[in-house]
Amino acid sequence: MTKKIRKAVFPVAGLGTRFLPATKAVPKEMLTVVDRPVIQHVVDEARAAGIEHFIFVTGRNKHVIEDHFDMQYELDHTLSQRGKKREQEILASILPKAGTASFTRQQAPLGLGHAVWCARDIVGDEPFALLLPDMLHKGETPCLKEMIEAHAAHGGNHIAVAPVPEEETHQYGIVGVKDRAAKVSEITMMVEKPKQGTAPSNLHITGRYILQPSIFALLATQEKGAGNEIQLTDAMVTLAKSEKFHAVRFDGEIYDTGSKLGFLTANMAYALSDSSLKDAFRAEAKKLLG
């Protein structure tokens, strides 16, 4: 019997240099896609998948993220005084229950693998989800929900993947699988940015993972890799020698909000799916596009 996935880790310590000067004082995870911060969209996905405990690995100047997931009594009182019940309900709906949000500091930018390792004591000895907040997954079924269902059926470790054009595989982390057409398939190989023409498939890693706690022991001794950082992929390659990894194909849309184009595209996509905005937004977009 597989253990239930109760906890999710969100690495939010990055500097967001691609969005300077906007991110000089505002964390990149707090930039908004329509009416909510990027990190809120990702937490919403985790909550919809049944996650009970939200673990944020933060860095310097990221206190705004902690404040966002906390009660702001002055604002709540003002909204109450003005009879803005709907706004109060919206804020209440995104507020984690007491004791279900944890924050730990990554003191130095040593890579994604190190950020995950920083959450080890809060995660404990149980499998956990890892969600990269830059990557928004938009689909009929939340990506993490599909992954948790796959984990319940197969156990082990899981990585969300999606197809990219063959000529672009050198830009991504790529997995090889036993059955490229299957929704869930065992992973046979993982390679970071393979040289053109050498990729084992066109399935790229999309920033959603379910990992066993055994990954922490490997990360504790993992040597620095690409970019002189402790890379999560390196530890997963080692772990795959002793534990199974499955790829879970996500069939929705994915937006990399860590890039300017991806961020702007995400705003358009989410605006067009908002029933209160889509018609007016489409009309305005047509005016701009001619």
Short mmCIF file of C-alpha atoms in Angstrom, two decimals:
data_model
loop_
_atom_site.label_atom_id
_atom_site.label_comp_id
_atom_site.label_asym_id
_atom_site.label_seq_id
_atom_site.Cartn_x
_atom_site.Cartn_y
_atom_site.Cartn_z
CA MET A 1 0.00 0.00 0.00
CA THR A 2 1.42 3.40 -0.99
CA LYS A 3 1.55 6.27 1.46
CA LYS A 4 -0.76 9.20 0.84
CA ILE A 5 0.82 12.34 -0.58
CA ARG A 6 0.05 14.94 2.10
CA LYS A 7 2.82 17.49 1.73
CA ALA A 8 4.01 19.68 -1.12
CA VAL A 9 7.24 21.68 -1.42
CA PHE A 10 7.38 25.01 -3.26
CA PRO A 11 10.90 26.35 -3.93
CA VAL A 12 10.44 30.14 -3.97
CA ALA A 13 13.93 31.42 -3.18
CA GLY A 14 14.88 32.45 -6.75
CA LEU A 15 15.88 36.03 -7.51
CA GLY A 16 13.79 36.51 -10.67
CA THR A 17 16.53 38.44 -12.47
CA ARG A 18 14.79 38.09 -15.83
CA PHE A 19 12.04 40.41 -14.56
CA LEU A 20 14.15 43.19 -13.10
CA PRO A 21 13.37 45.90 -12.15
CA ALA A 22 9.88 44.55 -11.36
CA THR A 23 11.35 41.92 -9.02
CA LYS A 24 13.75 44.24 -7.20
CA ALA A 25 11.30 44.56 -4.29
CA VAL A 26 8.50 42.17 -5.30
CA PRO A 27 9.23 38.40 -5.44
CA LYS A 28 8.74 36.97 -8.93
CA GLU A 29 6.28 34.46 -7.46
CA MET A 30 4.06 37.38 -6.43
CA LEU A 31 3.70 38.77 -9.94
CA THR A 32 0.05 38.39 -10.88
CA VAL A 33 -1.58 36.32 -13.57
CA VAL A 34 -4.92 38.12 -13.91
CA ASP A 35 -6.07 38.56 -10.31
CA ARG A 36 -3.80 36.34 -8.24
CA PRO A 37 -0.05 35.82 -7.79
CA VAL A 38 1.68 33.04 -9.70
CA ILE A 39 2.39 31.19 -6.44
CA GLN A 40 -1.32 31.28 -5.58
CA HIS A 41 -2.21 29.52 -8.84
CA VAL A 42 0.28 26.75 -8.01
CA VAL A 43 -0.92 26.40 -4.42
CA ASP A 44 -4.48 26.21 -5.76
CA GLU A 45 -3.41 23.28 -7.94
CA ALA A 46 -1.89 21.52 -4.94
CA ARG A 47 -4.96 22.12 -2.79
CA ALA A 48 -7.24 20.78 -5.55
CA ALA A 49 -5.10 17.63 -5.58
CA GLY A 50 -5.68 17.05 -1.87
CA ILE A 51 -2.42 18.43 -0.42
CA GLU A 52 -2.73 19.11 3.30
CA HIS A 53 0.58 20.79 4.18
CA PHE A 54 2.30 23.49 2.11
CA ILE A 55 6.06 23.93 2.53
CA PHE A 56 7.72 27.04 1.11
CA VAL A 57 11.49 27.19 0.73
CA THR A 58 12.17 30.92 0.76
CA GLY A 59 15.11 33.29 0.55
CA ARG A 60 15.92 36.88 1.47
CA ASN A 61 13.21 39.47 0.76
CA LYS A 62 10.53 36.80 0.34
CA HIS A 63 8.52 37.72 3.44
CA VAL A 64 5.73 39.01 1.17
CA ILE A 65 4.95 35.40 0.23
CA GLU A 66 4.54 34.49 3.88
CA ASP A 67 2.36 37.55 4.42
CA HIS A 68 0.19 36.58 1.45
CA PHE A 69 -0.65 33.24 3.07
CA ASP A 70 -1.42 34.82 6.43
CA MET A 71 -4.38 36.67 7.90
CA GLN A 72 -4.33 40.45 7.50
CA TYR A 73 -6.64 41.64 10.24
CA GLU A 74 -6.67 45.31 9.26
CA LEU A 75 -7.74 44.49 5.70
CA ASP A 76 -10.35 42.01 6.88
CA HIS A 77 -11.77 44.56 9.31
CA THR A 78 -11.93 47.25 6.62
CA LEU A 79 -13.68 44.90 4.18
CA SER A 80 -16.16 43.96 6.91
CA GLN A 81 -16.87 47.59 7.74
CA ARG A 82 -17.55 48.29 4.05
CA GLY A 83 -19.78 45.28 3.58
CA LYS A 84 -17.49 43.65 1.01
CA LYS A 85 -18.45 40.06 1.82
CA ARG A 86 -17.42 38.65 -1.55
CA GLU A 87 -13.87 39.99 -1.19
CA GLN A 88 -13.70 38.57 2.34
CA GLU A 89 -14.82 35.18 1.06
CA ILE A 90 -12.16 35.20 -1.67
CA LEU A 91 -9.41 35.95 0.84
CA ALA A 92 -10.71 33.33 3.25
CA SER A 93 -10.75 30.70 0.51
CA ILE A 94 -7.01 31.04 -0.19
CA LEU A 95 -5.93 31.13 3.46
CA PRO A 96 -4.26 27.89 4.61
CA LYS A 97 -5.64 26.44 7.81
CA ALA A 98 -3.61 27.11 10.95
CA GLY A 99 -0.51 24.94 11.07
CA THR A 100 -0.70 23.77 7.44
CA ALA A 101 1.84 26.20 5.95
CA SER A 102 5.54 26.05 6.79
CA PHE A 103 8.39 28.31 5.71
CA THR A 104 12.08 27.46 5.74
CA ARG A 105 15.02 29.51 4.49
CA GLN A 106 17.52 28.58 1.80
CA GLN A 107 20.36 30.82 2.90
CA ALA A 108 22.39 30.59 -0.32
CA PRO A 109 21.37 30.07 -3.98
CA LEU A 110 22.86 26.59 -4.32
CA GLY A 111 20.33 25.16 -6.76
CA LEU A 112 17.00 23.36 -6.89
CA GLY A 113 18.40 20.20 -5.33
CA HIS A 114 19.63 22.17 -2.33
CA ALA A 115 16.28 23.95 -2.01
CA VAL A 116 14.48 20.61 -1.86
CA TRP A 117 16.98 19.33 0.72
CA CYS A 118 16.22 22.37 2.90
CA ALA A 119 12.68 21.00 3.37
CA ARG A 120 13.83 17.58 4.62
CA ASP A 121 12.93 17.97 8.30
CA ILE A 122 9.47 19.34 7.55
CA VAL A 123 8.69 16.64 4.98
CA GLY A 124 9.98 13.84 7.18
CA ASP A 125 9.92 10.18 6.17
CA GLU A 126 7.10 10.24 3.64
CA PRO A 127 6.69 10.80 -0.11
CA PHE A 128 5.98 14.37 -1.12
CA ALA A 129 5.05 16.54 -4.06
CA LEU A 130 7.36 19.17 -5.51
CA LEU A 131 5.92 22.00 -7.61
CA LEU A 132 8.06 24.58 -9.40
CA PRO A 133 6.07 27.81 -9.12
CA ASP A 134 7.24 29.27 -12.44
CA MET A 135 5.41 26.57 -14.37
CA LEU A 136 1.62 26.98 -14.56
CA HIS A 137 -0.25 23.84 -15.67
CA LYS A 138 -3.70 24.60 -17.03
CA GLY A 139 -6.01 21.69 -17.83
CA GLU A 140 -9.38 20.11 -17.13
CA THR A 141 -7.80 18.04 -14.34
CA PRO A 142 -5.06 19.54 -12.16
CA CYS A 143 -1.68 18.09 -13.12
CA LEU A 144 -0.78 17.16 -9.55
CA LYS A 145 -4.11 15.38 -9.07
CA GLU A 146 -3.30 13.13 -12.03
CA MET A 147 0.14 12.46 -10.58
CA ILE A 148 -1.20 11.57 -7.14
CA GLU A 149 -3.63 9.13 -8.76
CA ALA A 150 -0.73 7.58 -10.70
CA HIS A 151 1.32 7.31 -7.51
CA ALA A 152 -1.55 5.56 -5.74
CA ALA A 153 -1.63 3.01 -8.56
CA HIS A 154 2.10 2.48 -9.12
CA GLY A 155 4.01 3.79 -6.09
CA GLY A 156 7.59 4.99 -6.49
CA ASN A 157 8.58 8.35 -7.95
CA HIS A 158 6.70 10.32 -10.60
CA ILE A 159 7.60 13.15 -12.96
CA ALA A 160 5.13 15.17 -15.03
CA VAL A 161 6.07 15.38 -18.70
CA ALA A 162 4.70 16.89 -21.90
CA PRO A 163 5.75 16.67 -25.55
CA VAL A 164 7.80 19.36 -27.27
CA PRO A 165 8.89 19.59 -30.90
CA GLU A 166 11.82 17.25 -31.60
CA GLU A 167 14.00 20.18 -32.66
CA GLU A 168 13.55 21.81 -29.23
CA THR A 169 14.47 18.86 -27.00
CA HIS A 170 17.98 20.24 -26.43
CA GLN A 171 16.43 23.09 -24.42
CA TYR A 172 14.84 20.86 -21.74
CA GLY A 173 15.28 18.02 -19.31
CA ILE A 174 14.08 14.97 -21.28
CA VAL A 175 12.98 11.50 -20.21
CA GLY A 176 12.97 8.24 -22.10
CA VAL A 177 9.99 5.96 -21.40
CA LYS A 178 8.91 2.42 -22.17
CA ASP A 179 5.70 3.57 -23.89
CA ARG A 180 5.63 7.10 -25.34
CA ALA A 181 1.90 6.87 -26.10
CA ALA A 182 0.85 5.89 -22.55
CA LYS A 183 -0.55 8.33 -19.99
CA VAL A 184 1.72 6.77 -17.35
CA SER A 185 4.88 4.92 -18.33
CA GLU A 186 8.05 3.77 -16.59
CA ILE A 187 11.03 6.04 -17.17
CA THR A 188 14.10 4.42 -18.71
CA MET A 189 16.37 7.46 -18.93
CA MET A 190 16.70 11.07 -17.76
CA VAL A 191 18.99 13.55 -19.44
CA GLU A 192 19.36 17.30 -18.99
CA LYS A 193 19.40 19.27 -22.27
CA PRO A 194 20.59 16.49 -24.59
CA LYS A 195 22.54 17.40 -27.72
CA GLN A 196 20.36 17.77 -30.81
CA GLY A 197 19.52 14.41 -32.31
CA THR A 198 20.36 12.42 -29.16
CA ALA A 199 17.19 12.82 -27.05
CA PRO A 200 15.55 9.53 -25.97
CA SER A 201 12.08 11.04 -26.62
CA ASN A 202 10.38 14.41 -27.00
CA LEU A 203 8.88 14.32 -23.48
CA HIS A 204 10.21 17.15 -21.35
CA ILE A 205 10.08 17.51 -17.57
CA THR A 206 7.46 20.15 -16.72
CA GLY A 207 8.14 21.06 -13.07
CA ARG A 208 5.88 18.69 -11.15
CA TYR A 209 7.27 15.76 -9.16
CA ILE A 210 6.31 13.16 -6.59
CA LEU A 211 9.43 11.96 -4.80
CA GLN A 212 10.23 9.41 -2.14
CA PRO A 213 12.03 10.68 1.01
CA SER A 214 15.11 8.65 0.04
CA ILE A 215 15.99 11.56 -2.28
CA PHE A 216 17.11 13.61 0.74
CA ALA A 217 20.04 11.33 1.61
CA LEU A 218 21.30 11.64 -1.97
CA LEU A 219 20.89 15.42 -2.01
CA ALA A 220 22.87 15.67 1.24
CA THR A 221 25.98 14.35 -0.52
CA GLN A 222 25.21 15.44 -4.10
CA GLU A 223 28.15 17.20 -5.74
CA LYS A 224 27.56 20.42 -7.63
CA GLY A 225 26.63 19.96 -11.27
CA ALA A 226 25.54 22.29 -14.06
CA GLY A 227 25.80 25.96 -13.16
CA ASN A 228 27.91 25.02 -10.14
CA GLU A 229 24.67 24.18 -8.31
CA ILE A 230 23.27 21.08 -6.62
CA GLN A 231 20.97 19.71 -9.31
CA LEU A 232 17.83 17.75 -8.51
CA THR A 233 18.09 15.85 -11.81
CA ASP A 234 21.50 14.45 -10.82
CA ALA A 235 20.07 13.05 -7.59
CA MET A 236 17.04 11.62 -9.42
CA VAL A 237 19.32 9.85 -11.92
CA THR A 238 21.12 8.22 -8.99
CA LEU A 239 17.87 7.32 -7.24
CA ALA A 240 16.53 5.75 -10.45
CA LYS A 241 19.20 3.05 -10.13
CA SER A 242 17.41 1.66 -7.08
CA GLU A 243 13.81 2.97 -7.32
CA LYS A 244 11.30 3.17 -10.16
CA PHE A 245 10.35 6.45 -11.77
CA HIS A 246 7.19 6.91 -13.83
CA ALA A 247 6.37 9.68 -16.28
CA VAL A 248 2.85 11.12 -16.13
CA ARG A 249 1.95 12.90 -19.36
CA PHE A 250 0.10 16.19 -18.88
CA ASP A 251 -2.24 16.97 -21.77
CA GLY A 252 -3.14 20.55 -20.88
CA GLU A 253 -1.32 23.82 -21.51
CA ILE A 254 1.89 24.80 -19.71
CA TYR A 255 3.11 28.37 -19.27
CA ASP A 256 6.62 29.24 -18.12
CA THR A 257 5.96 32.41 -16.16
CA GLY A 258 9.68 32.70 -15.48
CA SER A 259 10.04 34.10 -19.00
CA LYS A 260 8.47 37.35 -20.16
CA LEU A 261 6.72 35.72 -23.12
CA GLY A 262 5.40 32.85 -21.01
CA PHE A 263 4.18 35.26 -18.34
CA LEU A 264 2.31 37.43 -20.84
CA THR A 265 0.86 34.38 -22.59
CA ALA A 266 -0.34 32.99 -19.27
CA ASN A 267 -2.15 36.24 -18.52
CA MET A 268 -3.90 36.06 -21.89
CA ALA A 269 -4.86 32.40 -21.45
CA TYR A 270 -6.24 32.85 -17.93
CA ALA A 271 -8.08 36.04 -18.88
CA LEU A 272 -9.73 34.29 -21.82
CA SER A 273 -10.92 31.49 -19.53
CA ASP A 274 -12.44 33.93 -17.02
CA SER A 275 -16.16 34.24 -17.79
CA SER A 276 -16.28 37.77 -16.38
CA LEU A 277 -13.37 38.97 -18.53
CA LYS A 278 -13.09 36.94 -21.71
CA ASP A 279 -15.47 38.85 -24.01
CA ALA A 280 -14.21 42.32 -23.11
CA PHE A 281 -10.59 41.15 -23.10
CA ARG A 282 -10.92 39.52 -26.52
CA ALA A 283 -12.36 42.77 -27.91
CA GLU A 284 -9.49 44.81 -26.47
CA ALA A 285 -6.92 42.31 -27.77
CA LYS A 286 -8.40 42.60 -31.27
CA LYS A 287 -8.01 46.38 -31.14
CA LEU A 288 -4.33 46.04 -30.19
CA LEU A 289 -3.63 43.40 -32.83
CA GLY A 290 -5.46 45.31 -35.54
#
